[in-house]
Short mmCIF file of C-alpha atoms in Angstrom, two decimals:
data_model
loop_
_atom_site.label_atom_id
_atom_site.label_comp_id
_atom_site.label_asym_id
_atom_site.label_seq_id
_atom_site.Cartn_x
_atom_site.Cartn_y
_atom_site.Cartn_z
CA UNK A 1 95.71 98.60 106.00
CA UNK A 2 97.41 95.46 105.79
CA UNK A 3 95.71 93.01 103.17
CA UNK A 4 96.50 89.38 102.78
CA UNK A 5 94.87 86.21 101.90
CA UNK A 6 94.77 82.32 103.73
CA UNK A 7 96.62 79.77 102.23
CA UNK A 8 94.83 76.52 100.81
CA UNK A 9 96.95 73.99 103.01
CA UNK A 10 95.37 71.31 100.91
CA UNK A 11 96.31 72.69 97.59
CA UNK A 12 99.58 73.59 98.72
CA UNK A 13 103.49 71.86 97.10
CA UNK A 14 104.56 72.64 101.29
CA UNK A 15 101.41 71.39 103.17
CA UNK A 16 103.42 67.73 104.66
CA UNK A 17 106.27 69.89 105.32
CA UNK A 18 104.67 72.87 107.05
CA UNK A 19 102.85 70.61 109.28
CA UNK A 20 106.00 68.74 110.24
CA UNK A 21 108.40 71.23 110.89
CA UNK A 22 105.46 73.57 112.76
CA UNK A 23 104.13 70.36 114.90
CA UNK A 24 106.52 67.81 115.27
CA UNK A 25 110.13 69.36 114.84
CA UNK A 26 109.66 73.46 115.17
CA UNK A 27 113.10 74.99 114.09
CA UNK A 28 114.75 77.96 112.02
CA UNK A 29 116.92 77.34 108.97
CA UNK A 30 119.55 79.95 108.79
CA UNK A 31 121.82 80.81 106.15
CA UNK A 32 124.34 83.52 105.38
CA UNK A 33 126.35 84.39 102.10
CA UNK A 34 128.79 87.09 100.91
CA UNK A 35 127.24 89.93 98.51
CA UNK A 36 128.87 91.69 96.61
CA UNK A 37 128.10 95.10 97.00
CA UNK A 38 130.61 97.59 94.69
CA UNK A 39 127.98 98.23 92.46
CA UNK A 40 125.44 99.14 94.79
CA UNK A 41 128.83 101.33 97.08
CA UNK A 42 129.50 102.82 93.81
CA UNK A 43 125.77 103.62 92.83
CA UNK A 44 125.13 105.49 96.57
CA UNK A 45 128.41 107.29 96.42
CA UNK A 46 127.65 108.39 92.83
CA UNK A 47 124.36 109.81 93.32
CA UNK A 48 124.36 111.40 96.98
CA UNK A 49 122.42 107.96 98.72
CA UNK A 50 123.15 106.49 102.03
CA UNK A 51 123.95 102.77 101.67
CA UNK A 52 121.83 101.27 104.33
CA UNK A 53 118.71 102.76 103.50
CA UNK A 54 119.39 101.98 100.42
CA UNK A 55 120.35 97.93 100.85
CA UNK A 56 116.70 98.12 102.84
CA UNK A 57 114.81 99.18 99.94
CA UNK A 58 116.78 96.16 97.79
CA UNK A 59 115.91 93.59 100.70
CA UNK A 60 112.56 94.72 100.96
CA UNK A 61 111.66 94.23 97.27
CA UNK A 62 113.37 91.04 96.83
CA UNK A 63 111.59 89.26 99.58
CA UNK A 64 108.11 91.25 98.40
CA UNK A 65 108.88 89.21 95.30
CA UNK A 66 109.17 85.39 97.13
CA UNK A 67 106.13 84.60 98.53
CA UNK A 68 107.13 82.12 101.42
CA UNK A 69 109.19 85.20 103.32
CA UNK A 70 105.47 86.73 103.80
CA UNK A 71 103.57 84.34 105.59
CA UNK A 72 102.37 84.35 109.25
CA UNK A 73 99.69 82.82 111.03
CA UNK A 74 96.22 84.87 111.69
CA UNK A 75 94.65 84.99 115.15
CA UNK A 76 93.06 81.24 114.14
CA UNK A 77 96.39 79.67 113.62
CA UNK A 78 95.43 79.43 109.84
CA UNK A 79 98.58 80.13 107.34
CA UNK A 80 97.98 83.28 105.98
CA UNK A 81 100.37 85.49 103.60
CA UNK A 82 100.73 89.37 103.65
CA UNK A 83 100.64 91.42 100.45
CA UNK A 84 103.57 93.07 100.93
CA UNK A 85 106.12 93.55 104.00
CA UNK A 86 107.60 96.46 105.90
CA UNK A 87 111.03 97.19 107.21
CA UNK A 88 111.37 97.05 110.77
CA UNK A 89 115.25 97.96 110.75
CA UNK A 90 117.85 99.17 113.61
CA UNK A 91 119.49 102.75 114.28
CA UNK A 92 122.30 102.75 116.06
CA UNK A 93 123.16 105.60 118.59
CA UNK A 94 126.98 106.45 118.68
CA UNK A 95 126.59 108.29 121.63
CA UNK A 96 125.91 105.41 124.08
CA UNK A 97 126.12 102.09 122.16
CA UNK A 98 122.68 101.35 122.37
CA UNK A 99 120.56 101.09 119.72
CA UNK A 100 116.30 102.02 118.61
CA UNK A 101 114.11 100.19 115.92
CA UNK A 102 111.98 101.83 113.73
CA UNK A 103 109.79 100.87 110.59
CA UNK A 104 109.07 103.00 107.01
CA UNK A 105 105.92 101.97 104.64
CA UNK A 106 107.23 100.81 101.60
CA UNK A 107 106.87 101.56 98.72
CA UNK A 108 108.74 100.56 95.08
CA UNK A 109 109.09 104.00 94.21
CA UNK A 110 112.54 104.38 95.38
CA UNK A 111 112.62 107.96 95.31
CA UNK A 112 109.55 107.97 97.91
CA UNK A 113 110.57 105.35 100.12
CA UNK A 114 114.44 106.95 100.29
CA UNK A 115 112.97 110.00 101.21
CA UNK A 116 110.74 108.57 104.21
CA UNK A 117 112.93 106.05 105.53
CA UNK A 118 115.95 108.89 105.53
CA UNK A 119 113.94 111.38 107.23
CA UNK A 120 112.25 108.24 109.99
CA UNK A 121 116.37 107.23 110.62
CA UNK A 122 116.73 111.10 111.37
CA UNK A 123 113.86 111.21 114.31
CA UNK A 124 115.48 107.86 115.88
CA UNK A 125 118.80 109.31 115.80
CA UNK A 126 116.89 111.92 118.80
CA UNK A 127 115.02 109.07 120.74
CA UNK A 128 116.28 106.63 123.33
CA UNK A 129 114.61 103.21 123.90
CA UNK A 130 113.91 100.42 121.78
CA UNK A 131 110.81 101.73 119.92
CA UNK A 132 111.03 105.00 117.71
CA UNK A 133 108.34 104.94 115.70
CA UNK A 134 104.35 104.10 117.15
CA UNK A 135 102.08 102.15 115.14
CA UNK A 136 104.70 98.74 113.71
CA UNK A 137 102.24 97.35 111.73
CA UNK A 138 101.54 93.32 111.91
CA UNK A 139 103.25 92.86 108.19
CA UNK A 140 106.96 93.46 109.02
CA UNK A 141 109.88 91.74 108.73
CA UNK A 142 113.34 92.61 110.37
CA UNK A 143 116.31 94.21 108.83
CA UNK A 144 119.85 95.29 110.77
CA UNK A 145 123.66 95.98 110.13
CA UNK A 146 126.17 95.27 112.24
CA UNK A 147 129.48 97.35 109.96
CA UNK A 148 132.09 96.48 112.62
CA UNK A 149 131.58 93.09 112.07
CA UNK A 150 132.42 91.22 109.21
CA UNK A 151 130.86 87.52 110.47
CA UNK A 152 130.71 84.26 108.76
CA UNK A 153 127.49 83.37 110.26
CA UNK A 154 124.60 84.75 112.96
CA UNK A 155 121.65 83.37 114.48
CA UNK A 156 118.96 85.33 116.55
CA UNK A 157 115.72 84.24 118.01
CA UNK A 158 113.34 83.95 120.88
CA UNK A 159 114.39 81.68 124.01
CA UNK A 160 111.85 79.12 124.28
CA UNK A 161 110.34 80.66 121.69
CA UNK A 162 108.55 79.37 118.13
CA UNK A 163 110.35 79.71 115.43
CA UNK A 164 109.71 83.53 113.69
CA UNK A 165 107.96 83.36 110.39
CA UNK A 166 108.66 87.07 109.27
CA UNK A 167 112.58 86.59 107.92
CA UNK A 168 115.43 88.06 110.30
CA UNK A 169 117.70 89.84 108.23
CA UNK A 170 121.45 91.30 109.00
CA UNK A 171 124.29 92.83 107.30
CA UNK A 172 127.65 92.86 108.02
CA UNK A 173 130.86 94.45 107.51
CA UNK A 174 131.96 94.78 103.72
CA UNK A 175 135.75 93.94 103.31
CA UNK A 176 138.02 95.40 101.07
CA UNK A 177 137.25 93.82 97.91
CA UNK A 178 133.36 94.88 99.23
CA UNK A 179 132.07 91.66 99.89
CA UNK A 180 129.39 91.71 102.47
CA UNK A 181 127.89 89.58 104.46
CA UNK A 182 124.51 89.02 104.83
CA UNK A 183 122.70 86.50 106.66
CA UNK A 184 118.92 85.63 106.47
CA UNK A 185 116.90 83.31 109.26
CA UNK A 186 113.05 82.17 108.74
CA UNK A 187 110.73 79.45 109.98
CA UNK A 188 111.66 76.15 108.07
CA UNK A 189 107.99 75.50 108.39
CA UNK A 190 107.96 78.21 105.43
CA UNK A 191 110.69 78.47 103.62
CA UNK A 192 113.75 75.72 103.00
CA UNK A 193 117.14 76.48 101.10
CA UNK A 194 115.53 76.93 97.70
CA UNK A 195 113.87 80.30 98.55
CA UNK A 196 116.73 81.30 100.60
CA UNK A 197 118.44 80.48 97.49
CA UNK A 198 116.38 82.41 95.26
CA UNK A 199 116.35 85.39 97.94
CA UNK A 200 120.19 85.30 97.46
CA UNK A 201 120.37 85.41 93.83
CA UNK A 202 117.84 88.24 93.20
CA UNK A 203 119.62 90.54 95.87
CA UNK A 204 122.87 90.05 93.79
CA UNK A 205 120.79 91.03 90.72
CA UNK A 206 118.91 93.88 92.70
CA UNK A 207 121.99 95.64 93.45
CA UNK A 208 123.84 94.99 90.12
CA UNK A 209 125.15 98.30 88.38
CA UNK A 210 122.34 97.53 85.18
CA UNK A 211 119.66 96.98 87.51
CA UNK A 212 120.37 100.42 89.48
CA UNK A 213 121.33 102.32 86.26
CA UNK A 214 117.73 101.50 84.50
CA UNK A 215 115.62 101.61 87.72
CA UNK A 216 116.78 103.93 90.86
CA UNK A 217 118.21 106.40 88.83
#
């Protein structure tokens, strides 16, 4: 079950700024920076992983660790903020160019979660249409790659549409001195560059070769 708990808006740093940028101004801030991702290239090709299950596990643990990337608002419009977020992510089908979505529980036990999400990516490679998997819970977030693409910048979202508080995330195409990029869009009503900041900078640290070595292995 998903758990989570209401925010105090009145005992909140964010309160003047979540009411402005949800009432009077209602935007996205968007943001995308190059990773560097030999370490983590190195790590998968070492040990016998896949890389983008593996980057999922790394995104979904950083923003599990920054609070403002798991808020959403409950069916009273009260600011509310999950325990812990899912992985909604995209398969891709060679075959016709189209592509399914499909989410894994997570867990921090990488072993456990690399072992689910592998074997959920297997059953969507089979299926056609946009939903693989039944059941999405409410708590997601979502998580793609495009790796023919090596952008500078992206921006998705709803047409007429609020601003999405669960973050958007997508991967690109690493170049030849494996820089990738990666590019991150949430609610400014939550977050602001600082935490997209801070999501950047733990990622970097997530996939470093001492952070693998002494914790995936």
């Amino acid at each position: 079950m998903c758990r989570y708990r209401k925010i105090d808006l009145e005992q909140w740093a964010r309160k003047e700024h979540y009411l402005y940028y949800t009432n009077s101004l209602n935007v996205e801030v968007n943001m995308t920076a190059n990773m560097d991702v030999s370490e983590l290239l190195t790590f998968c090709h070492t040990n016998g992983y896949k890389f983008y299950p593996t980057l999922i596990y790394c995104v979904t643990k950083v923003l599990n660790r920054i609070e403002n990337f798991k808020m959403f608002k409950d069916k009273n419009g009260d600011l509310c903020v999950w325990d812990s977020l899912v992985p909604n992510y995209t398969i891709f089908h060679e075959e016709d160019h189209t592509f399914s979505d499909c989410w894994t529980d997570f867990t921090d036990d990488f072993d456990s979660f690399y072992k689910n999400i592998t074997s959920d990516m297997e059953l969507g490679k089979t299926k056609r249409g946009i939903k693989v998997k039944e059941g999405q819970p409410a708590n997601f977030y979502c998580v793609s790659c495009t790796p023919w693409t090596a952008f500078t910048a992206v921006s998705s979202r709803v047409v007429n549409g609020g601003a999405a508080f669960f973050p958007i995330i997508t991967a690109g195409k690493y170049d030849e001195k494996n820089q990738m990029p990666l590019n991150i869009t949430i609610a400014h009503a939550v977050a602001d560059g600082y935490h997209i900041g801070l999501f950047f900078e733990y990622l970097q640290k997530e996939i470093s070769k001492e952070y693998l070595n002494s914790n995936l292995e």
